[in-house]
Coordinates of C-alpha atoms and ligand atoms in Angstrom, one line a residue:
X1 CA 0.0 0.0 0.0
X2 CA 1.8 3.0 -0.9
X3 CA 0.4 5.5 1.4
X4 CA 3.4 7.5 2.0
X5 CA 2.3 10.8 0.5
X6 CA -1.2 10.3 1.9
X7 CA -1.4 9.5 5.1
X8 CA -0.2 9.9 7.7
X9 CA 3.6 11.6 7.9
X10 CA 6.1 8.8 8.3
X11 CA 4.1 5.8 7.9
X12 CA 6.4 3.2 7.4
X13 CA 7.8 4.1 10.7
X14 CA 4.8 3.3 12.4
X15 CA 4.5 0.1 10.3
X16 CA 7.8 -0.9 11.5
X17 CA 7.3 -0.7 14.9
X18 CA 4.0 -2.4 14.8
X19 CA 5.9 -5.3 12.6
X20 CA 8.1 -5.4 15.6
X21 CA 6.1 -5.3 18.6
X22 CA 4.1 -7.9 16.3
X23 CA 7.6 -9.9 16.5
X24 CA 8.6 -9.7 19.9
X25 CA 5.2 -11.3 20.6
X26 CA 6.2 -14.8 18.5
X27 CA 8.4 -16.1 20.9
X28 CA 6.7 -19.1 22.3
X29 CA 8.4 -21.4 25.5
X30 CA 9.3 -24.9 24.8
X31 CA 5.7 -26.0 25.5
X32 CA 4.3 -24.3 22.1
X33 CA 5.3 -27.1 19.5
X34 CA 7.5 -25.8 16.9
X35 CA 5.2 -26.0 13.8
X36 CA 2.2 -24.4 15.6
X37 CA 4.7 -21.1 16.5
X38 CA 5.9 -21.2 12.9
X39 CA 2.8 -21.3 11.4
X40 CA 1.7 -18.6 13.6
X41 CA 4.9 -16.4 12.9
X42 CA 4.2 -17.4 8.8
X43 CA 0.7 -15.8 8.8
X44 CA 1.2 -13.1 11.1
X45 CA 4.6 -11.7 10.1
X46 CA 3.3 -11.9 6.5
X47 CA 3.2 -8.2 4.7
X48 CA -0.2 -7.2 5.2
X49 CA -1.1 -3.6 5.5
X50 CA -1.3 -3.0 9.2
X51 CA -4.1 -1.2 8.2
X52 CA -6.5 -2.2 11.8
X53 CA -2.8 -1.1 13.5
X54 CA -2.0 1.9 12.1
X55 CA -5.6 3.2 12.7
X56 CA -4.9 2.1 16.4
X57 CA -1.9 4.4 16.8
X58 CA -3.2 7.5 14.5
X59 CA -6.5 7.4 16.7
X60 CA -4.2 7.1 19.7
X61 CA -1.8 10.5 18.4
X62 CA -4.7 12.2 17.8
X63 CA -6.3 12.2 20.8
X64 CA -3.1 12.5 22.7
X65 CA -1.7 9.3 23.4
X66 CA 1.4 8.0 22.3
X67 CA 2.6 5.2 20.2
X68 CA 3.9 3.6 23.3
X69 CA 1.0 2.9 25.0
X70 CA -1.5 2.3 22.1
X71 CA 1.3 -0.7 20.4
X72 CA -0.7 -3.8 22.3
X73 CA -3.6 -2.6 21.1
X74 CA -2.7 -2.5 17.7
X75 CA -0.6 -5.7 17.9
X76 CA -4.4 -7.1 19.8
X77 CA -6.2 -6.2 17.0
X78 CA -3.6 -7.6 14.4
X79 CA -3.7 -10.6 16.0
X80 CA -7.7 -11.4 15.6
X81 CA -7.5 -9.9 12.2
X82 CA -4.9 -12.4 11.4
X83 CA -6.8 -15.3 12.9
X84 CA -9.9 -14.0 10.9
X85 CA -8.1 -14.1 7.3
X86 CA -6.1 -17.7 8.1
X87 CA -10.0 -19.1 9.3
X88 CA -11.8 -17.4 6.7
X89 CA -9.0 -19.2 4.1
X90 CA -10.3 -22.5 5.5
X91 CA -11.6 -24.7 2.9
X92 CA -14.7 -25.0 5.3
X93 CA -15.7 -21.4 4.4
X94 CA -13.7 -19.5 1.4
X95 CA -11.0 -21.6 0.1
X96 CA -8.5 -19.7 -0.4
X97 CA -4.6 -20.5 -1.9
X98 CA -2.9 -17.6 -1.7
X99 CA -2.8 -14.6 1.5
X100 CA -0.9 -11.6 1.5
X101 CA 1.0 -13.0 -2.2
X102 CA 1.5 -15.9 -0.8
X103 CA 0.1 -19.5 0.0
X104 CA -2.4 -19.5 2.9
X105 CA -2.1 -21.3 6.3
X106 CA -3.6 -24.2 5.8
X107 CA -1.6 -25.0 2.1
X108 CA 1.5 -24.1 3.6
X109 CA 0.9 -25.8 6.8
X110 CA -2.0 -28.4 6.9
X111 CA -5.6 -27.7 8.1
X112 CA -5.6 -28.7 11.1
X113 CA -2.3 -26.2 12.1
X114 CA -3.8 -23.6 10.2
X115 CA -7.1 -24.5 12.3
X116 CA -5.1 -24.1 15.5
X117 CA -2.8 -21.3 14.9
X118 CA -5.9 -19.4 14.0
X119 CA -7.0 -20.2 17.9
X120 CA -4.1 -19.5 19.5
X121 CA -4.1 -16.2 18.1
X122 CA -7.4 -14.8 19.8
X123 CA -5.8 -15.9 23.2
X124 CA -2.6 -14.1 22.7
X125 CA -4.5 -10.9 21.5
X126 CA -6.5 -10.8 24.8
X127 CA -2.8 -11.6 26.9
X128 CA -1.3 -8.6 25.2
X129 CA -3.9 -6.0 26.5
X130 CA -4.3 -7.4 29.9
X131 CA -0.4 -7.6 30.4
X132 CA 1.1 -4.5 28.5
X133 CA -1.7 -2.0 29.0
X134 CA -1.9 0.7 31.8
X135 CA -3.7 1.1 34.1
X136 CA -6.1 -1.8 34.3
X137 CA -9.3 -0.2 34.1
X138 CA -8.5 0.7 30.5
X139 CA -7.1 -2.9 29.6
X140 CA -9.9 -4.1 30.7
X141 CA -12.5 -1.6 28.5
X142 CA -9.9 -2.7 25.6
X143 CA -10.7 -6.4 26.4
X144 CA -14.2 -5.7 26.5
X145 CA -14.2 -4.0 23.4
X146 CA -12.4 -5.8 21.1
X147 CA -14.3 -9.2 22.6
X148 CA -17.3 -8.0 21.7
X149 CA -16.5 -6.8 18.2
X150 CA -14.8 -10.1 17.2
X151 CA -17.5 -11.9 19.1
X152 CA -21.0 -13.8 17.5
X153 CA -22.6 -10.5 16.6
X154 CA -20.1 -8.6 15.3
X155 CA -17.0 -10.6 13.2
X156 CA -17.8 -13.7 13.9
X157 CA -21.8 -13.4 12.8
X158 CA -21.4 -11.5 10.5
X159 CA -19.0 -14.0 9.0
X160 CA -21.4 -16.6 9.8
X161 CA -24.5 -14.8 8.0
X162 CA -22.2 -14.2 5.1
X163 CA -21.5 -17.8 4.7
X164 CA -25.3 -18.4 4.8
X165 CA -26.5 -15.2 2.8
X166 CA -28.6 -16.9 -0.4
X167 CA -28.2 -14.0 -3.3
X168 CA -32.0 -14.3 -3.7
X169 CA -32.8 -12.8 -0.5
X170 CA -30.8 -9.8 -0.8
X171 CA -30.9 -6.7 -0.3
X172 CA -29.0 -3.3 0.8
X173 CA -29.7 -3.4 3.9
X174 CA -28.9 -7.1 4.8
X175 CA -25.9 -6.7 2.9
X176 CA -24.3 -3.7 4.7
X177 CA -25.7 -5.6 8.4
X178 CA -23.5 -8.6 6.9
X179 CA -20.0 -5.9 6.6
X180 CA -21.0 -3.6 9.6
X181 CA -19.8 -6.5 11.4
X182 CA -18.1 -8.7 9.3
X183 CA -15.5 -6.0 8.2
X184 CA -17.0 -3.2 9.9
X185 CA -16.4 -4.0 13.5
X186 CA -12.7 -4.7 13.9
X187 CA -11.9 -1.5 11.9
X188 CA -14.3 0.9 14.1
X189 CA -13.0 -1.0 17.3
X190 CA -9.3 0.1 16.2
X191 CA -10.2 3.9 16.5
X192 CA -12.3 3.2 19.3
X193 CA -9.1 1.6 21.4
X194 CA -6.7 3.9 20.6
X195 CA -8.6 6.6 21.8
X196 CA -9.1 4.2 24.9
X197 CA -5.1 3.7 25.2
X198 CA -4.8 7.6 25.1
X199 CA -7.7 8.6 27.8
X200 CA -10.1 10.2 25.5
X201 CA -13.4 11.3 26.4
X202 CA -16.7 9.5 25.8
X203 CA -17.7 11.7 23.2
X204 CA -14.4 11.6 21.4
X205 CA -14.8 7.7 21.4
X206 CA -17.9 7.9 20.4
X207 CA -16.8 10.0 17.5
X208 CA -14.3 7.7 16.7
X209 CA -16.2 4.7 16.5
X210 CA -19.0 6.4 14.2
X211 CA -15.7 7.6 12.0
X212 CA -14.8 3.6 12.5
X213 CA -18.2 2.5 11.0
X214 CA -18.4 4.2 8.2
X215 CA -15.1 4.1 7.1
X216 CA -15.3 -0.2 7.6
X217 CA -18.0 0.2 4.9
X218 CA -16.4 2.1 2.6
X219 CA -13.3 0.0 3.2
X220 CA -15.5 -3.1 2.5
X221 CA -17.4 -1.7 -1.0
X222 CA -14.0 -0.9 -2.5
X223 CA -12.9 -4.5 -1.5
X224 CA -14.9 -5.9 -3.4
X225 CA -14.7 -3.5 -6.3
X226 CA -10.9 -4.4 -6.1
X227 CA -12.3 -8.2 -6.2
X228 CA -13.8 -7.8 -9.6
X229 CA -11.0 -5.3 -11.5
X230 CA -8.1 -5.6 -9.2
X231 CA -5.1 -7.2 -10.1
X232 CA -4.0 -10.4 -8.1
X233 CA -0.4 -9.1 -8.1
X234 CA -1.3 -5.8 -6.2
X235 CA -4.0 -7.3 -3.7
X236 CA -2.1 -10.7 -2.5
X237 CA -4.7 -12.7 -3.2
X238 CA -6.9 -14.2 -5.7
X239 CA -8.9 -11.8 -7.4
X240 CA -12.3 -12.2 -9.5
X241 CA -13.7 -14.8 -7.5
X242 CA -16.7 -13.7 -5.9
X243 CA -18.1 -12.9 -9.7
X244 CA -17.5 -16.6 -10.2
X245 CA -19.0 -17.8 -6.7
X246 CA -22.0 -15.8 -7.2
X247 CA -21.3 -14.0 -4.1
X248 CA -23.2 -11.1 -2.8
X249 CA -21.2 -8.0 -3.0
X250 CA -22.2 -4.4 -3.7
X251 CA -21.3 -4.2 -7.3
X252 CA -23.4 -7.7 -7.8
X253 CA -26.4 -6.2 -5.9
X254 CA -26.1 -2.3 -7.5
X255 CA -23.4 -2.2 -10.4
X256 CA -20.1 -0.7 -10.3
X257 CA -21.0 2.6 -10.1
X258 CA -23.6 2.9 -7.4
X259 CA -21.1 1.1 -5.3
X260 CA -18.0 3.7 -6.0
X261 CA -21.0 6.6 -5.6
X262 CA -21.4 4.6 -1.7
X263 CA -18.3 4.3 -1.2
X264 CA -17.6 7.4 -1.3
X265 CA -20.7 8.7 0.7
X266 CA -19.6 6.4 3.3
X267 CA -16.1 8.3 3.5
X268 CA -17.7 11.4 3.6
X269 CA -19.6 10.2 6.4
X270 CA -17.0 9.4 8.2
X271 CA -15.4 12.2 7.9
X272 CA -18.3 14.8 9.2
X273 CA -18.0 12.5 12.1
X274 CA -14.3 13.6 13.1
X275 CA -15.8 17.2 13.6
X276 CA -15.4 17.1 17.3
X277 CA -11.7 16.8 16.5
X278 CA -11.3 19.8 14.7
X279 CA -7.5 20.2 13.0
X280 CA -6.0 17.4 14.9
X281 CA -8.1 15.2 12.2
X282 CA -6.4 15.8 9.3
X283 CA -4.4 12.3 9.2
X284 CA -8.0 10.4 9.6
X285 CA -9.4 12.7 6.7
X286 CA -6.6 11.6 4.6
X287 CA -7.1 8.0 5.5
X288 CA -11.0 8.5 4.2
X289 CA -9.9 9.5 1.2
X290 CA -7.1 7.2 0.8
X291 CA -9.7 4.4 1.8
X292 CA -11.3 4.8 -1.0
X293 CA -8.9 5.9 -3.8
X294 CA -6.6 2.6 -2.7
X295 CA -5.9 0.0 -5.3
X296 CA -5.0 -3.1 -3.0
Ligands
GRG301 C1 -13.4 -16.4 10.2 C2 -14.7 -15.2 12.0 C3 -14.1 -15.2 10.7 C4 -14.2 -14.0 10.0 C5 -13.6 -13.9 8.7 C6 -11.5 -11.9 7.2 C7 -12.9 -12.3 7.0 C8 -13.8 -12.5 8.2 C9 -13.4 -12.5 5.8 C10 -12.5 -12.3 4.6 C11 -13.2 -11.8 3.4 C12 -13.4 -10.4 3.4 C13 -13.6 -9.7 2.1 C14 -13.3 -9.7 4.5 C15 -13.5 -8.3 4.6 C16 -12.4 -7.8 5.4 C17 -11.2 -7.7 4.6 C18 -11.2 -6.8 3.4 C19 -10.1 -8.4 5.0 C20 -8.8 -8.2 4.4 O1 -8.2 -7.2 5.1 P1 -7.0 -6.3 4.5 O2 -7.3 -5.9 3.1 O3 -5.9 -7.5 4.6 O4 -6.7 -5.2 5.5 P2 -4.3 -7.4 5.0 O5 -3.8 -8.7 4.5 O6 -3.7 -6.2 4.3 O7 -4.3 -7.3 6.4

């Protein structure tokens, strides 16, 4: 993702400390059999965007935290994203070959590792915010937060009513309930706990999780507008292939151009929501637009 001029200043420095805190949290004791930790460090190491993390620590600057104290929390959040992709890869619900440009857990691996280092990523998300966050009153309304978006009605639901969603039934509505919380969630959660990590007021976190919400959406519409016309190299992974699996996505349900024409309502959305914020916004603002001008 070449971001650099967009969003926000130095951004490869913040990616490079995320992919080391991500790092220093892949060294298992004896107890964690070998494959399992390498099949962990394969799929969570792998270049992804940090993009859950990096909205973690911007949220965190903005509201005046610092990178220090918001890095679990985006490391957290990494982690049951990361979990999320290797599961969703499964032959039991996408099946998928190829993840971040290259094979996915489970063909790199075998199922059942993939299975597992899937699970033992949601426990070591949930370790990291209990142990490295201060004080513990605000680990523990990061714990309850990112629980409850990864949890049967946010991620995990929506996921499931994805999996079920017949194309006959469909409509707007039931398709943005599906990415509110299939995609939607874990993004808006990621503002929401950096501003947690940083102190920030109930109405600030509010603001950030509306910002969160619409921005998931938009994130979500250009996904899959990058699924029909984006190339495989650029995205990581295999494009073209909800066309062929008759999948409901918004340009299936309203055509390429209403989608783009949501998309980019949604951004706007998001960003009349950062109002409260005033100046100190700009980076999110960016990251609206960026969201959906992005072509991976
Ligand atoms: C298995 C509970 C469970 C949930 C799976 C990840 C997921 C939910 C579904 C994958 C299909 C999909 C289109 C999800 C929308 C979210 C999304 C676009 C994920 C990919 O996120 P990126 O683009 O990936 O941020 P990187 O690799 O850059 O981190």
């Amino acid at each position: 993702m070449t971001t650099s001029t967009l969003f926000p200043p130095d951004i490869e420095a913040y990616r490079s400390r995320i992919d080391d805190a991500l790092k220093s949290h892949t060294r298992f004791d004896d107890d964690c059999p070998e494959k399992l930790a390498e099949a962990i460090r394969y799929c969570l190491l792998a270049p992804g965007k940090r993009f859950r993390p990096l909205l973690v620590l911007v949220a965190a600057e903005m509201c005046g935290g610092s990178i220090e104290d918001a890095i679990p929390a985006a490391c957290a959040v990494e982690m049951i994203h990361n979990y999320s992709l290797i599961h969703d890869d499964l032959p039991a619900m996408d099946d998928d070959e190829l993840r971040r440009g290259r094979p996915t857990c489970h063909v790199a691996f075998d199922e059942a590792t993939a299975v597992l280092a899937g699970d033992a990523l949601i426990p070591m998300a949930f370790e990291v915010l209990v142990k490295q966050i201060q004080p513990a009153n605000i680990a523990a309304q990061c714990v309850a937060a990112l629980a409850y978006a990864s949890g049967p009605s946010q991620l995990v639901g929506g996921q499931a009513d994805d999996l079920g969603f017949q194309f006959a039934e469909a409509d707007l509505d039931s398709l943005e309930r599906i990415h509110r919380r299939k995609t939607g969630a874990l993004i808006s959660v990621s503002l929401k706990l950096g501003g947690l990590t940083a102190g920030a007021s109930p109405e600030k976190l509010q603001s950030l999780t509306e910002y969160g919400k619409h921005l998931g959406l938009a994130f979500q519409i250009v996904d899959d507008l990058l699924d029909l016309e984006g190339s495989q190299a650029k995205m990581g992974k295999k494009t073209g292939k909800d066309a062929g699996l008759g999948k409901l996505t918004y340009p299936a349900l309203i055509g390429k151009e209403q989608s783009q024409l949501r998309a980019a309502e949604m951004s706007q959305a998001a960003i009349a929501a950062l109002e409260p914020f005033g100046d100190k916004a700009e980076p999110l603002r960016l990251l609206a637009q960026f969201v959906v001008d992005r072509n991976q």
